[in-house]
Coordinates of C-alpha atoms in Angstrom, one line a residue:
X142 CA -14.6 5.6 -18.2
X143 CA -16.0 8.0 -20.1
X144 CA -14.1 9.0 -23.0
X145 CA -12.9 12.6 -21.1
X146 CA -10.9 9.7 -18.6
X147 CA -9.3 7.3 -21.3
X148 CA -9.0 7.9 -24.6
X149 CA -7.6 5.0 -27.6
X150 CA -3.5 6.9 -26.9
X151 CA -3.4 6.9 -23.4
X152 CA -2.4 3.2 -21.5
X153 CA -1.4 3.8 -17.8
X154 CA -0.7 0.5 -15.8
X155 CA 1.0 1.4 -12.7
X156 CA -1.2 2.4 -10.0
X157 CA 0.7 6.0 -8.9
X158 CA 0.8 6.9 -12.7
X159 CA -3.4 6.2 -12.5
X160 CA -4.0 8.0 -9.3
X161 CA -2.1 10.9 -9.9
X162 CA -3.6 11.1 -13.6
X163 CA -6.9 10.6 -11.5
X164 CA -5.9 13.4 -9.4
X165 CA -5.3 15.7 -12.2
X166 CA -7.9 15.4 -14.1
X167 CA -10.9 15.0 -10.3
X168 CA -8.2 17.3 -7.5
X169 CA -11.3 17.5 -5.2
X170 CA -10.5 16.5 -2.3
X171 CA -7.0 16.4 -2.5
X172 CA -6.0 12.5 -2.3
X173 CA -2.3 14.8 -3.0
X174 CA -2.1 17.3 -0.6
X175 CA -2.4 20.9 -1.5
X176 CA 1.1 22.1 -1.9
X177 CA 3.7 21.0 -3.2
X178 CA 5.3 20.0 0.2
X179 CA 2.5 18.6 1.6
X180 CA 2.8 16.0 -2.3
X181 CA 6.0 14.7 -1.5
X182 CA 5.3 13.8 1.1
X183 CA 3.0 11.8 0.7
X184 CA 5.3 10.9 -2.5
X185 CA 7.3 9.5 -0.1
X186 CA 5.5 7.5 2.6
X187 CA 3.5 5.7 -0.6
X188 CA 6.7 4.5 -1.9
X189 CA 7.8 3.3 1.7
X190 CA 4.7 2.2 1.9
X191 CA 5.0 0.4 -1.8
X192 CA 8.8 -1.0 -1.0
X193 CA 8.4 -1.6 2.9
X194 CA 4.7 -2.6 3.3
X195 CA 3.7 -4.6 -0.2
X196 CA 6.6 -6.2 -1.6
X197 CA 7.2 -7.9 2.5
X198 CA 3.6 -8.6 1.8
X199 CA 4.2 -10.0 -1.5
X200 CA 7.5 -11.8 -0.9
X201 CA 5.0 -14.4 2.0
X202 CA 1.9 -15.0 -1.0
X203 CA 4.5 -15.4 -3.7
X204 CA 6.7 -18.2 -2.3
X205 CA 3.7 -20.2 0.4
X206 CA 0.5 -19.7 -1.3
X207 CA -0.7 -22.7 -3.8
X208 CA -1.9 -19.9 -6.0
X209 CA 1.7 -19.0 -7.1
X210 CA 3.0 -22.4 -7.7
X211 CA 6.2 -20.8 -10.2
X212 CA 4.7 -18.2 -10.0
X213 CA 6.2 -16.3 -7.0
X214 CA 7.9 -13.3 -9.1
X215 CA 6.2 -11.3 -11.6
X216 CA 6.3 -11.5 -15.5
X217 CA 6.2 -13.5 -18.4
X218 CA 9.1 -15.8 -17.1
X219 CA 8.3 -18.8 -14.2
X220 CA 10.3 -19.1 -11.0
X221 CA 9.6 -20.8 -7.8
X222 CA 9.1 -20.8 -4.5
X223 CA 11.4 -20.0 -2.3
X224 CA 9.4 -21.5 1.6
X225 CA 12.8 -19.7 3.6
X226 CA 11.7 -16.3 2.1
X227 CA 7.8 -16.6 3.8
X228 CA 9.8 -16.5 7.6
X229 CA 12.1 -13.9 5.8
X230 CA 9.2 -11.9 4.7
X231 CA 7.2 -12.5 7.6
X232 CA 9.6 -10.5 9.4
X233 CA 9.3 -7.4 7.3
X234 CA 6.1 -7.2 7.5
X235 CA 6.4 -6.9 11.8
X236 CA 8.8 -4.2 10.8
X237 CA 6.8 -2.8 8.6
X238 CA 4.8 -3.0 10.4
X239 CA 6.4 -1.5 13.7
X240 CA 7.5 1.2 11.8
X241 CA 4.5 2.8 10.1
X242 CA 2.7 2.7 14.0
X243 CA 6.2 5.1 14.8
X244 CA 5.3 6.8 12.4
X245 CA 1.6 6.8 13.7
X246 CA 1.9 8.1 16.6
X247 CA 3.2 11.4 15.7
X248 CA 0.4 12.6 12.7
X249 CA -3.2 10.6 12.7
X250 CA -2.9 10.1 9.4
X251 CA 0.3 8.8 7.7
X252 CA 1.7 11.2 5.2
X253 CA 0.6 14.2 7.9
X254 CA -2.6 16.0 9.9
X255 CA -4.8 15.0 6.4
X256 CA -6.9 11.9 4.3
X257 CA -3.6 10.8 1.8
X258 CA -3.0 8.7 -0.8
X259 CA -1.0 7.1 1.1
X260 CA -3.4 5.9 3.8
X261 CA -5.7 4.6 1.1
X262 CA -2.1 2.8 0.1
X263 CA -1.6 2.0 3.1
X264 CA -4.4 0.4 4.8
X265 CA -4.5 -1.7 1.6
X266 CA -1.2 -3.2 2.7
X267 CA -2.2 -4.2 5.7
X268 CA -5.7 -5.3 5.0
X269 CA -4.2 -7.3 2.6
X270 CA -1.2 -8.5 5.0
X271 CA -3.8 -9.3 7.7
X272 CA -6.0 -10.9 5.6
X273 CA -4.8 -12.7 2.9
X274 CA -1.2 -13.2 4.0
X275 CA -2.6 -13.7 7.4
X276 CA -0.3 -11.9 9.1
X277 CA -2.4 -9.3 12.2
X278 CA -1.1 -6.5 13.6
X279 CA 0.3 -6.9 16.6
X280 CA -2.1 -5.3 20.2
X281 CA 1.2 -3.7 21.5
X282 CA 1.3 -1.6 17.9
X283 CA -1.3 0.9 19.8
X284 CA -0.8 3.8 16.5
X285 CA -1.2 1.6 13.9
X286 CA -4.6 -0.2 14.9
X287 CA -6.3 2.6 16.4
X288 CA -5.8 4.1 12.9
X289 CA -6.4 0.8 10.7
X290 CA -10.3 1.2 12.9
X291 CA -10.7 4.5 11.9
X292 CA -9.3 4.1 7.9
X293 CA -12.1 0.9 8.4
X294 CA -14.8 2.8 9.1
X295 CA -14.4 5.1 6.0
X296 CA -17.5 4.7 4.3
X297 CA -15.1 4.0 0.8
X298 CA -12.9 1.5 3.1
X299 CA -16.4 -0.1 2.3
X300 CA -17.3 0.1 -1.0

């Protein structure tokens, strides 16, 4: 980080806050949209991805991976894994994939007709779910599969 991006009196630890801050510093290309309406759509879809997708994938991983033994929840306290939550999480991931497929059947990108922070977020969750979580996108979810292929082919996805 250069001194104009981060200073000793600024500490940001949440992804949305960090990305919003960077968007304000470097507005091109706009990953949160160009208008208030586009910005609202990007943030709305990001939150749906976070709450419906990220938490479902995390439920599976934190309750099944040996790496999270006694760390099934974030924070300083220790929580044992609950294996019964793995199946529930997998069901939630399947529902999430289906809802994103429905959305992407209506739009080339998550938040509208433009690539955005919501697409970046969804790509991260889908890659994490299909990779570490071993929860592939079902073949009948054609719109999500097509979107995933297009997003994965972007140079930034390979960085």
